[in-house]
Amino acid sequence: MRQPNLSDVALFACVVEAGGFRAAAEKRGISASSLSDCVRRLESDLGIRLLNRTTRSVIPTEVGTRLLERLRPALEEISAAFNDLDDHTQRPVGTLRLNAPVPVARFVLPGLIPAFLERYPGVNVEVAMDNTFIDVIAEGYDAGVRYEESLAKDMIAVPIGPRRQRFVAAASPGYLERNGIPTHPRELLTHRLIGHRFESGKLGVWEFENNGTIVRIPPQGPLLSSAHDLEVGAAVSGVGIIYTFEEYLGPMIDQGKLLPVLEDWWQAFDGPFLYYNDRRHMPSPLRAFVDFLKNDAQ
């Protein structure tokens, strides 16, 4: 067995964590073929197969899994050593990879990221919009943004953006003139509703609250979509009643294109949180972003 190249070892770990050569190559900024050659060289140096390759997936062998379990702490310590250098110079460098739901990426992060990038010119930010409840750490992100009910208990959570938000219900003046104005959520059962389906396939059930009374309405109507812009546009055009984040509907209500309904029943909820796992050494871009949220983004 020849002494393996440590760079090849790190690339092998990256392939496993990314779930394939193509995704790992994009993160590392090299070609998938070069990455594959590095892993084959590592396998040749060790004299063992580390990955089972198919046309659809790349899965570590049993030996590869055991090796990665032993290697991961050492690789994290190496990364931490370089992060400590960043700490010494007080100049965090590198890429911060965030995963955030669409409403947060659209309405919250634009008010934060430009100032953060100006404050830390050595940091780049990559943001992926994703409404599904994925394991962001396993998918290669430094942190995610989600709402409290979706946070894993073993994660550290830091408030980000508005601390209170709410869903609002509205419809176009023309729709309400033709169909009447509902005065109780149960009356929505006789209305045309514009529903939202998450990427996971789950239907977004409308939940209203008033003085401790909660009413849940599964939206039934002519339009069901996973695209908020389409839903808002349909509501403005008179297709039906919509119930979604106030940030989406506020401008349309201010312009009179939509009229609010059931205002006493609008549900309020806590704003989003940035979350990350409890690692001994945080990557310097993530540490800088957490500090920014706590101290600069007030």
PDB file of C-alpha atoms in Angstrom:
ATOM      1  CA  MET A   1       0.000   0.000   0.000  1.00  0.00           C
ATOM      2  CA  ARG A   2       1.397   3.357  -1.075  1.00  0.00           C
ATOM      3  CA  GLN A   3       1.076   6.431   1.118  1.00  0.00           C
ATOM      4  CA  PRO A   4      -2.124   8.135  -0.088  1.00  0.00           C
ATOM      5  CA  ASN A   5      -2.307  11.752  -1.177  1.00  0.00           C
ATOM      6  CA  LEU A   6      -4.165  13.774   1.469  1.00  0.00           C
ATOM      7  CA  SER A   7      -5.804  15.846  -1.244  1.00  0.00           C
ATOM      8  CA  ASP A   8      -7.278  12.673  -2.733  1.00  0.00           C
ATOM      9  CA  VAL A   9      -8.550  11.709   0.714  1.00  0.00           C
ATOM     10  CA  ALA A  10     -10.343  15.029   1.102  1.00  0.00           C
ATOM     11  CA  LEU A  11     -11.855  14.702  -2.379  1.00  0.00           C
ATOM     12  CA  PHE A  12     -13.105  11.203  -1.587  1.00  0.00           C
ATOM     13  CA  ALA A  13     -14.875  12.584   1.493  1.00  0.00           C
ATOM     14  CA  CYS A  14     -16.362  15.390  -0.593  1.00  0.00           C
ATOM     15  CA  VAL A  15     -17.789  12.922  -3.134  1.00  0.00           C
ATOM     16  CA  VAL A  16     -19.485  10.902  -0.396  1.00  0.00           C
ATOM     17  CA  GLU A  17     -20.899  13.960   1.370  1.00  0.00           C
ATOM     18  CA  ALA A  18     -22.159  15.489  -1.896  1.00  0.00           C
ATOM     19  CA  GLY A  19     -23.701  12.197  -3.011  1.00  0.00           C
ATOM     20  CA  GLY A  20     -21.911  12.011  -6.343  1.00  0.00           C
ATOM     21  CA  PHE A  21     -19.059  13.201  -8.542  1.00  0.00           C
ATOM     22  CA  ARG A  22     -20.996  15.908 -10.374  1.00  0.00           C
ATOM     23  CA  ALA A  23     -22.240  17.654  -7.220  1.00  0.00           C
ATOM     24  CA  ALA A  24     -18.811  17.352  -5.567  1.00  0.00           C
ATOM     25  CA  ALA A  25     -17.099  18.697  -8.672  1.00  0.00           C
ATOM     26  CA  GLU A  26     -19.331  21.776  -8.659  1.00  0.00           C
ATOM     27  CA  LYS A  27     -18.478  22.464  -5.024  1.00  0.00           C
ATOM     28  CA  ARG A  28     -14.754  22.022  -5.599  1.00  0.00           C
ATOM     29  CA  GLY A  29     -14.629  23.857  -8.902  1.00  0.00           C
ATOM     30  CA  ILE A  30     -13.028  20.979 -10.830  1.00  0.00           C
ATOM     31  CA  SER A  31     -14.260  18.592 -13.476  1.00  0.00           C
ATOM     32  CA  ALA A  32     -16.098  15.422 -12.520  1.00  0.00           C
ATOM     33  CA  SER A  33     -13.619  13.356 -14.549  1.00  0.00           C
ATOM     34  CA  SER A  34     -10.643  14.804 -12.661  1.00  0.00           C
ATOM     35  CA  LEU A  35     -12.404  14.107  -9.392  1.00  0.00           C
ATOM     36  CA  SER A  36     -13.086  10.515 -10.461  1.00  0.00           C
ATOM     37  CA  ASP A  37      -9.403  10.077 -11.378  1.00  0.00           C
ATOM     38  CA  CYS A  38      -8.353  11.281  -7.911  1.00  0.00           C
ATOM     39  CA  VAL A  39     -10.627   8.781  -6.181  1.00  0.00           C
ATOM     40  CA  ARG A  40      -9.423   5.943  -8.424  1.00  0.00           C
ATOM     41  CA  ARG A  41      -5.834   6.884  -7.580  1.00  0.00           C
ATOM     42  CA  LEU A  42      -6.676   6.774  -3.882  1.00  0.00           C
ATOM     43  CA  GLU A  43      -8.285   3.343  -4.307  1.00  0.00           C
ATOM     44  CA  SER A  44      -5.195   2.168  -6.174  1.00  0.00           C
ATOM     45  CA  ASP A  45      -2.856   3.513  -3.487  1.00  0.00           C
ATOM     46  CA  LEU A  46      -4.851   1.764  -0.764  1.00  0.00           C
ATOM     47  CA  GLY A  47      -5.514  -1.390  -2.751  1.00  0.00           C
ATOM     48  CA  ILE A  48      -9.242  -1.357  -1.861  1.00  0.00           C
ATOM     49  CA  ARG A  49     -12.491  -0.227  -3.441  1.00  0.00           C
ATOM     50  CA  LEU A  50     -13.975   2.748  -1.622  1.00  0.00           C
ATOM     51  CA  LEU A  51     -17.010   3.510  -3.784  1.00  0.00           C
ATOM     52  CA  ASN A  52     -19.660   1.491  -5.563  1.00  0.00           C
ATOM     53  CA  ARG A  53     -20.456   3.392  -8.764  1.00  0.00           C
ATOM     54  CA  THR A  54     -23.639   3.019 -10.804  1.00  0.00           C
ATOM     55  CA  THR A  55     -25.149   5.176 -13.513  1.00  0.00           C
ATOM     56  CA  ARG A  56     -27.486   6.724 -10.926  1.00  0.00           C
ATOM     57  CA  SER A  57     -25.601   6.814  -7.645  1.00  0.00           C
ATOM     58  CA  VAL A  58     -22.275   6.696  -5.881  1.00  0.00           C
ATOM     59  CA  ILE A  59     -22.350   4.821  -2.574  1.00  0.00           C
ATOM     60  CA  PRO A  60     -19.370   4.111  -0.299  1.00  0.00           C
ATOM     61  CA  THR A  61     -18.476   0.484   0.240  1.00  0.00           C
ATOM     62  CA  GLU A  62     -18.461  -0.917   3.759  1.00  0.00           C
ATOM     63  CA  VAL A  63     -14.716  -0.304   3.931  1.00  0.00           C
ATOM     64  CA  GLY A  64     -15.178   3.179   2.489  1.00  0.00           C
ATOM     65  CA  THR A  65     -17.824   4.000   5.086  1.00  0.00           C
ATOM     66  CA  ARG A  66     -15.577   2.875   7.957  1.00  0.00           C
ATOM     67  CA  LEU A  67     -12.652   4.815   6.555  1.00  0.00           C
ATOM     68  CA  LEU A  68     -14.704   7.985   6.191  1.00  0.00           C
ATOM     69  CA  GLU A  69     -15.963   7.691   9.783  1.00  0.00           C
ATOM     70  CA  ARG A  70     -12.351   7.612  10.962  1.00  0.00           C
ATOM     71  CA  LEU A  71     -11.236  10.361   8.597  1.00  0.00           C
ATOM     72  CA  ARG A  72     -13.996  12.899   9.185  1.00  0.00           C
ATOM     73  CA  PRO A  73     -12.760  14.176  12.586  1.00  0.00           C
ATOM     74  CA  ALA A  74      -9.247  14.609  11.185  1.00  0.00           C
ATOM     75  CA  LEU A  75     -10.530  16.481   8.133  1.00  0.00           C
ATOM     76  CA  GLU A  76     -12.609  18.753  10.356  1.00  0.00           C
ATOM     77  CA  GLU A  77      -9.546  19.497  12.476  1.00  0.00           C
ATOM     78  CA  ILE A  78      -7.557  20.408   9.357  1.00  0.00           C
ATOM     79  CA  SER A  79     -10.364  22.740   8.251  1.00  0.00           C
ATOM     80  CA  ALA A  80     -10.514  24.212  11.744  1.00  0.00           C
ATOM     81  CA  ALA A  81      -6.784  24.894  11.669  1.00  0.00           C
ATOM     82  CA  PHE A  82      -7.204  27.054   8.582  1.00  0.00           C
ATOM     83  CA  ASN A  83     -10.220  28.743  10.157  1.00  0.00           C
ATOM     84  CA  ASP A  84      -8.041  29.592  13.146  1.00  0.00           C
ATOM     85  CA  LEU A  85      -5.714  31.400  10.758  1.00  0.00           C
ATOM     86  CA  ASP A  86      -8.699  33.416   9.589  1.00  0.00           C
ATOM     87  CA  ASP A  87      -9.500  34.208  13.215  1.00  0.00           C
ATOM     88  CA  HIS A  88      -5.944  35.423  13.749  1.00  0.00           C
ATOM     89  CA  THR A  89      -6.138  37.883  10.870  1.00  0.00           C
ATOM     90  CA  GLN A  90      -9.756  38.830  11.673  1.00  0.00           C
ATOM     91  CA  ARG A  91     -10.470  38.396   7.977  1.00  0.00           C
ATOM     92  CA  PRO A  92     -12.811  35.487   7.380  1.00  0.00           C
ATOM     93  CA  VAL A  93     -12.463  34.074   3.892  1.00  0.00           C
ATOM     94  CA  GLY A  94     -14.278  31.393   1.971  1.00  0.00           C
ATOM     95  CA  THR A  95     -17.801  30.574   0.899  1.00  0.00           C
ATOM     96  CA  LEU A  96     -20.906  30.578   3.075  1.00  0.00           C
ATOM     97  CA  ARG A  97     -23.461  28.089   1.734  1.00  0.00           C
ATOM     98  CA  LEU A  98     -27.029  28.671   2.892  1.00  0.00           C
ATOM     99  CA  ASN A  99     -30.263  26.803   2.234  1.00  0.00           C
ATOM    100  CA  ALA A 100     -33.415  28.861   2.726  1.00  0.00           C
ATOM    101  CA  PRO A 101     -37.118  28.634   1.906  1.00  0.00           C
ATOM    102  CA  VAL A 102     -38.335  30.810  -0.946  1.00  0.00           C
ATOM    103  CA  PRO A 103     -40.069  33.503   1.177  1.00  0.00           C
ATOM    104  CA  VAL A 104     -36.905  34.015   3.245  1.00  0.00           C
ATOM    105  CA  ALA A 105     -34.639  34.120   0.186  1.00  0.00           C
ATOM    106  CA  ARG A 106     -36.966  36.591  -1.476  1.00  0.00           C
ATOM    107  CA  PHE A 107     -37.949  38.929   1.359  1.00  0.00           C
ATOM    108  CA  VAL A 108     -35.422  38.534   4.203  1.00  0.00           C
ATOM    109  CA  LEU A 109     -31.986  37.832   2.761  1.00  0.00           C
ATOM    110  CA  PRO A 110     -31.937  40.778   0.295  1.00  0.00           C
ATOM    111  CA  GLY A 111     -31.970  43.079   3.310  1.00  0.00           C
ATOM    112  CA  LEU A 112     -29.047  41.262   4.931  1.00  0.00           C
ATOM    113  CA  ILE A 113     -26.645  39.774   2.396  1.00  0.00           C
ATOM    114  CA  PRO A 114     -25.429  43.009   0.686  1.00  0.00           C
ATOM    115  CA  ALA A 115     -24.448  44.561   4.030  1.00  0.00           C
ATOM    116  CA  PHE A 116     -22.829  41.301   5.144  1.00  0.00           C
ATOM    117  CA  LEU A 117     -20.742  41.094   1.956  1.00  0.00           C
ATOM    118  CA  GLU A 118     -19.638  44.698   2.407  1.00  0.00           C
ATOM    119  CA  ARG A 119     -18.692  43.984   6.005  1.00  0.00           C
ATOM    120  CA  TYR A 120     -16.721  40.825   5.072  1.00  0.00           C
ATOM    121  CA  PRO A 121     -15.213  41.278   1.578  1.00  0.00           C
ATOM    122  CA  GLY A 122     -13.312  37.981   1.803  1.00  0.00           C
ATOM    123  CA  VAL A 123     -16.525  35.954   2.013  1.00  0.00           C
ATOM    124  CA  ASN A 124     -18.692  34.725  -0.850  1.00  0.00           C
ATOM    125  CA  VAL A 125     -22.288  33.591  -0.323  1.00  0.00           C
ATOM    126  CA  GLU A 126     -24.179  30.830  -2.114  1.00  0.00           C
ATOM    127  CA  VAL A 127     -27.924  30.619  -1.452  1.00  0.00           C
ATOM    128  CA  ALA A 128     -30.136  27.740  -2.535  1.00  0.00           C
ATOM    129  CA  MET A 129     -33.902  28.182  -2.289  1.00  0.00           C
ATOM    130  CA  ASP A 130     -35.625  25.049  -1.044  1.00  0.00           C
ATOM    131  CA  ASN A 131     -38.961  24.695   0.721  1.00  0.00           C
ATOM    132  CA  THR A 132     -38.473  21.013   1.533  1.00  0.00           C
ATOM    133  CA  PHE A 133     -37.264  19.853   4.941  1.00  0.00           C
ATOM    134  CA  ILE A 134     -33.850  18.471   4.001  1.00  0.00           C
ATOM    135  CA  ASP A 135     -30.811  17.703   6.145  1.00  0.00           C
ATOM    136  CA  VAL A 136     -28.899  20.813   5.126  1.00  0.00           C
ATOM    137  CA  ILE A 137     -25.664  19.702   6.782  1.00  0.00           C
ATOM    138  CA  ALA A 138     -25.693  16.328   5.034  1.00  0.00           C
ATOM    139  CA  GLU A 139     -26.390  18.127   1.753  1.00  0.00           C
ATOM    140  CA  GLY A 140     -23.225  20.191   2.119  1.00  0.00           C
ATOM    141  CA  TYR A 141     -24.612  23.516   3.381  1.00  0.00           C
ATOM    142  CA  ASP A 142     -23.080  25.431   6.265  1.00  0.00           C
ATOM    143  CA  ALA A 143     -26.457  26.435   7.620  1.00  0.00           C
ATOM    144  CA  GLY A 144     -30.124  26.607   6.786  1.00  0.00           C
ATOM    145  CA  VAL A 145     -33.009  28.933   7.453  1.00  0.00           C
ATOM    146  CA  ARG A 146     -36.309  27.483   8.621  1.00  0.00           C
ATOM    147  CA  TYR A 147     -39.188  28.216  10.933  1.00  0.00           C
ATOM    148  CA  GLU A 148     -39.256  26.956  14.498  1.00  0.00           C
ATOM    149  CA  GLU A 149     -41.575  23.993  13.925  1.00  0.00           C
ATOM    150  CA  SER A 150     -39.114  22.615  11.362  1.00  0.00           C
ATOM    151  CA  LEU A 151     -35.930  22.912  13.431  1.00  0.00           C
ATOM    152  CA  ALA A 152     -34.136  19.786  14.606  1.00  0.00           C
ATOM    153  CA  LYS A 153     -33.642  19.751  18.359  1.00  0.00           C
ATOM    154  CA  ASP A 154     -29.879  19.244  18.133  1.00  0.00           C
ATOM    155  CA  MET A 155     -29.336  22.429  16.115  1.00  0.00           C
ATOM    156  CA  ILE A 156     -28.248  25.871  17.250  1.00  0.00           C
ATOM    157  CA  ALA A 157     -30.804  28.475  16.153  1.00  0.00           C
ATOM    158  CA  VAL A 158     -30.217  32.211  15.722  1.00  0.00           C
ATOM    159  CA  PRO A 159     -33.056  34.644  14.875  1.00  0.00           C
ATOM    160  CA  ILE A 160     -32.896  36.081  11.388  1.00  0.00           C
ATOM    161  CA  GLY A 161     -35.247  38.639   9.850  1.00  0.00           C
ATOM    162  CA  PRO A 162     -38.586  39.778  11.317  1.00  0.00           C
ATOM    163  CA  ARG A 163     -39.487  38.185  14.630  1.00  0.00           C
ATOM    164  CA  ARG A 164     -43.214  38.057  13.900  1.00  0.00           C
ATOM    165  CA  GLN A 165     -44.883  37.295  10.598  1.00  0.00           C
ATOM    166  CA  ARG A 166     -48.391  36.375   9.571  1.00  0.00           C
ATOM    167  CA  PHE A 167     -50.480  34.853   6.822  1.00  0.00           C
ATOM    168  CA  VAL A 168     -53.110  37.091   5.268  1.00  0.00           C
ATOM    169  CA  ALA A 169     -56.192  36.248   3.212  1.00  0.00           C
ATOM    170  CA  ALA A 170     -57.252  38.386   0.280  1.00  0.00           C
ATOM    171  CA  ALA A 171     -59.086  38.406  -3.040  1.00  0.00           C
ATOM    172  CA  SER A 172     -59.628  40.811  -5.899  1.00  0.00           C
ATOM    173  CA  PRO A 173     -62.437  43.373  -5.683  1.00  0.00           C
ATOM    174  CA  GLY A 174     -64.106  41.741  -8.681  1.00  0.00           C
ATOM    175  CA  TYR A 175     -64.081  38.292  -7.113  1.00  0.00           C
ATOM    176  CA  LEU A 176     -65.575  39.550  -3.850  1.00  0.00           C
ATOM    177  CA  GLU A 177     -68.239  41.513  -5.711  1.00  0.00           C
ATOM    178  CA  ARG A 178     -69.296  38.371  -7.593  1.00  0.00           C
ATOM    179  CA  ASN A 179     -69.023  35.866  -4.746  1.00  0.00           C
ATOM    180  CA  GLY A 180     -69.482  37.812  -1.529  1.00  0.00           C
ATOM    181  CA  ILE A 181     -67.151  38.496   1.391  1.00  0.00           C
ATOM    182  CA  PRO A 182     -66.600  35.619   3.850  1.00  0.00           C
ATOM    183  CA  THR A 183     -67.027  36.530   7.528  1.00  0.00           C
ATOM    184  CA  HIS A 184     -65.890  33.188   9.014  1.00  0.00           C
ATOM    185  CA  PRO A 185     -63.226  30.722   7.801  1.00  0.00           C
ATOM    186  CA  ARG A 186     -65.828  27.964   7.422  1.00  0.00           C
ATOM    187  CA  GLU A 187     -67.522  30.033   4.730  1.00  0.00           C
ATOM    188  CA  LEU A 188     -64.411  29.448   2.611  1.00  0.00           C
ATOM    189  CA  LEU A 189     -65.742  25.956   1.911  1.00  0.00           C
ATOM    190  CA  THR A 190     -68.168  27.561  -0.550  1.00  0.00           C
ATOM    191  CA  HIS A 191     -65.536  29.777  -2.191  1.00  0.00           C
ATOM    192  CA  ARG A 192     -62.939  29.268  -4.903  1.00  0.00           C
ATOM    193  CA  LEU A 193     -59.585  28.935  -3.137  1.00  0.00           C
ATOM    194  CA  ILE A 194     -56.057  29.173  -4.515  1.00  0.00           C
ATOM    195  CA  GLY A 195     -53.958  26.476  -2.854  1.00  0.00           C
ATOM    196  CA  HIS A 196     -50.245  25.860  -2.455  1.00  0.00           C
ATOM    197  CA  ARG A 197     -48.551  22.473  -2.755  1.00  0.00           C
ATOM    198  CA  PHE A 198     -45.012  22.088  -1.407  1.00  0.00           C
ATOM    199  CA  GLU A 199     -42.277  20.414  -3.428  1.00  0.00           C
ATOM    200  CA  SER A 200     -42.618  17.393  -1.140  1.00  0.00           C
ATOM    201  CA  GLY A 201     -46.155  16.940  -2.441  1.00  0.00           C
ATOM    202  CA  LYS A 202     -47.795  18.062   0.800  1.00  0.00           C
ATOM    203  CA  LEU A 203     -50.800  20.366   0.501  1.00  0.00           C
ATOM    204  CA  GLY A 204     -50.599  23.582   2.507  1.00  0.00           C
ATOM    205  CA  VAL A 205     -53.627  23.532   4.808  1.00  0.00           C
ATOM    206  CA  TRP A 206     -54.939  26.976   5.737  1.00  0.00           C
ATOM    207  CA  GLU A 207     -54.970  27.587   9.483  1.00  0.00           C
ATOM    208  CA  PHE A 208     -56.878  30.468  11.024  1.00  0.00           C
ATOM    209  CA  GLU A 209     -56.940  31.527  14.679  1.00  0.00           C
ATOM    210  CA  ASN A 210     -59.122  33.820  16.759  1.00  0.00           C
ATOM    211  CA  ASN A 211     -59.164  33.981  20.576  1.00  0.00           C
ATOM    212  CA  GLY A 212     -57.815  30.470  20.912  1.00  0.00           C
ATOM    213  CA  THR A 213     -60.153  28.966  18.318  1.00  0.00           C
ATOM    214  CA  ILE A 214     -58.334  27.327  15.417  1.00  0.00           C
ATOM    215  CA  VAL A 215     -59.999  26.489  12.112  1.00  0.00           C
ATOM    216  CA  ARG A 216     -58.183  24.483   9.433  1.00  0.00           C
ATOM    217  CA  ILE A 217     -59.315  24.588   5.821  1.00  0.00           C
ATOM    218  CA  PRO A 218     -57.818  22.360   3.089  1.00  0.00           C
ATOM    219  CA  PRO A 219     -57.994  24.712   0.089  1.00  0.00           C
ATOM    220  CA  GLN A 220     -60.235  23.470  -2.722  1.00  0.00           C
ATOM    221  CA  GLY A 221     -60.478  25.442  -5.920  1.00  0.00           C
ATOM    222  CA  PRO A 222     -59.483  25.947  -9.524  1.00  0.00           C
ATOM    223  CA  LEU A 223     -55.758  26.439  -8.916  1.00  0.00           C
ATOM    224  CA  LEU A 224     -53.177  24.478  -6.922  1.00  0.00           C
ATOM    225  CA  SER A 225     -49.549  25.471  -7.434  1.00  0.00           C
ATOM    226  CA  SER A 226     -46.058  25.416  -5.953  1.00  0.00           C
ATOM    227  CA  ALA A 227     -45.279  28.872  -7.415  1.00  0.00           C
ATOM    228  CA  HIS A 228     -46.194  31.823  -5.194  1.00  0.00           C
ATOM    229  CA  ASP A 229     -45.998  34.350  -8.051  1.00  0.00           C
ATOM    230  CA  LEU A 230     -48.505  32.362 -10.076  1.00  0.00           C
ATOM    231  CA  GLU A 231     -50.853  32.148  -7.087  1.00  0.00           C
ATOM    232  CA  VAL A 232     -50.670  35.889  -6.396  1.00  0.00           C
ATOM    233  CA  GLY A 233     -51.187  36.718 -10.072  1.00  0.00           C
ATOM    234  CA  ALA A 234     -54.225  34.455 -10.200  1.00  0.00           C
ATOM    235  CA  ALA A 235     -55.706  36.113  -7.117  1.00  0.00           C
ATOM    236  CA  VAL A 236     -55.221  39.564  -8.650  1.00  0.00           C
ATOM    237  CA  SER A 237     -56.956  38.308 -11.804  1.00  0.00           C
ATOM    238  CA  GLY A 238     -60.001  37.227  -9.805  1.00  0.00           C
ATOM    239  CA  VAL A 239     -59.504  33.456  -9.793  1.00  0.00           C
ATOM    240  CA  GLY A 240     -60.219  33.098  -6.078  1.00  0.00           C
ATOM    241  CA  ILE A 241     -59.155  33.769  -2.486  1.00  0.00           C
ATOM    242  CA  ILE A 242     -55.510  33.393  -1.496  1.00  0.00           C
ATOM    243  CA  TYR A 243     -53.969  32.891   1.953  1.00  0.00           C
ATOM    244  CA  THR A 244     -50.201  33.248   2.219  1.00  0.00           C
ATOM    245  CA  PHE A 245     -47.297  35.275   3.633  1.00  0.00           C
ATOM    246  CA  GLU A 246     -48.156  38.943   4.127  1.00  0.00           C
ATOM    247  CA  GLU A 247     -44.955  39.867   2.288  1.00  0.00           C
ATOM    248  CA  TYR A 248     -46.371  38.449  -0.945  1.00  0.00           C
ATOM    249  CA  LEU A 249     -49.735  40.187  -0.717  1.00  0.00           C
ATOM    250  CA  GLY A 250     -48.882  43.472   1.032  1.00  0.00           C
ATOM    251  CA  PRO A 251     -47.983  45.405  -2.142  1.00  0.00           C
ATOM    252  CA  MET A 252     -51.117  44.176  -3.950  1.00  0.00           C
ATOM    253  CA  ILE A 253     -53.304  45.185  -0.996  1.00  0.00           C
ATOM    254  CA  ASP A 254     -51.637  48.605  -0.790  1.00  0.00           C
ATOM    255  CA  GLN A 255     -52.379  49.144  -4.499  1.00  0.00           C
ATOM    256  CA  GLY A 256     -55.993  48.060  -4.132  1.00  0.00           C
ATOM    257  CA  LYS A 257     -55.547  45.090  -6.463  1.00  0.00           C
ATOM    258  CA  LEU A 258     -56.443  42.772  -3.579  1.00  0.00           C
ATOM    259  CA  LEU A 259     -58.773  43.354  -0.647  1.00  0.00           C
ATOM    260  CA  PRO A 260     -58.134  41.720   2.745  1.00  0.00           C
ATOM    261  CA  VAL A 261     -60.709  39.308   4.156  1.00  0.00           C
ATOM    262  CA  LEU A 262     -61.075  37.551   7.519  1.00  0.00           C
ATOM    263  CA  GLU A 263     -58.570  39.930   9.143  1.00  0.00           C
ATOM    264  CA  ASP A 264     -59.570  38.889  12.660  1.00  0.00           C
ATOM    265  CA  TRP A 265     -58.526  35.324  11.831  1.00  0.00           C
ATOM    266  CA  TRP A 266     -55.106  35.886  10.294  1.00  0.00           C
ATOM    267  CA  GLN A 267     -52.530  33.616  11.891  1.00  0.00           C
ATOM    268  CA  ALA A 268     -49.346  35.152  13.310  1.00  0.00           C
ATOM    269  CA  PHE A 269     -46.195  33.132  13.928  1.00  0.00           C
ATOM    270  CA  ASP A 270     -42.556  33.506  14.933  1.00  0.00           C
ATOM    271  CA  GLY A 271     -40.115  34.634  12.274  1.00  0.00           C
ATOM    272  CA  PRO A 272     -37.377  32.428  10.783  1.00  0.00           C
ATOM    273  CA  PHE A 273     -34.151  31.175  12.331  1.00  0.00           C
ATOM    274  CA  LEU A 274     -30.704  30.494  10.961  1.00  0.00           C
ATOM    275  CA  TYR A 275     -29.678  27.052  12.187  1.00  0.00           C
ATOM    276  CA  TYR A 276     -26.478  25.010  12.162  1.00  0.00           C
ATOM    277  CA  ASN A 277     -25.078  22.029  14.001  1.00  0.00           C
ATOM    278  CA  ASP A 278     -23.045  22.265  17.184  1.00  0.00           C
ATOM    279  CA  ARG A 279     -19.561  21.864  15.784  1.00  0.00           C
ATOM    280  CA  ARG A 280     -16.450  22.521  17.821  1.00  0.00           C
ATOM    281  CA  HIS A 281     -15.022  24.680  15.045  1.00  0.00           C
ATOM    282  CA  MET A 282     -17.368  26.729  12.878  1.00  0.00           C
ATOM    283  CA  PRO A 283     -16.202  27.703   9.378  1.00  0.00           C
ATOM    284  CA  SER A 284     -15.119  31.314   9.524  1.00  0.00           C
ATOM    285  CA  PRO A 285     -17.738  32.553   6.987  1.00  0.00           C
ATOM    286  CA  LEU A 286     -20.515  31.009   9.087  1.00  0.00           C
ATOM    287  CA  ARG A 287     -19.081  32.427  12.314  1.00  0.00           C
ATOM    288  CA  ALA A 288     -18.914  35.851  10.671  1.00  0.00           C
ATOM    289  CA  PHE A 289     -22.543  35.600   9.525  1.00  0.00           C
ATOM    290  CA  VAL A 290     -23.755  34.581  12.982  1.00  0.00           C
ATOM    291  CA  ASP A 291     -21.850  37.501  14.525  1.00  0.00           C
ATOM    292  CA  PHE A 292     -23.311  39.795  11.877  1.00  0.00           C
ATOM    293  CA  LEU A 293     -26.863  38.681  12.713  1.00  0.00           C
ATOM    294  CA  LYS A 294     -26.288  39.165  16.422  1.00  0.00           C
ATOM    295  CA  ASN A 295     -24.490  42.500  16.282  1.00  0.00           C
ATOM    296  CA  ASP A 296     -24.801  44.284  12.930  1.00  0.00           C
ATOM    297  CA  ALA A 297     -28.206  43.288  11.551  1.00  0.00           C
ATOM    298  CA  GLN A 298     -30.232  44.902  14.319  1.00  0.00           C
TER     299      GLN A 298
END
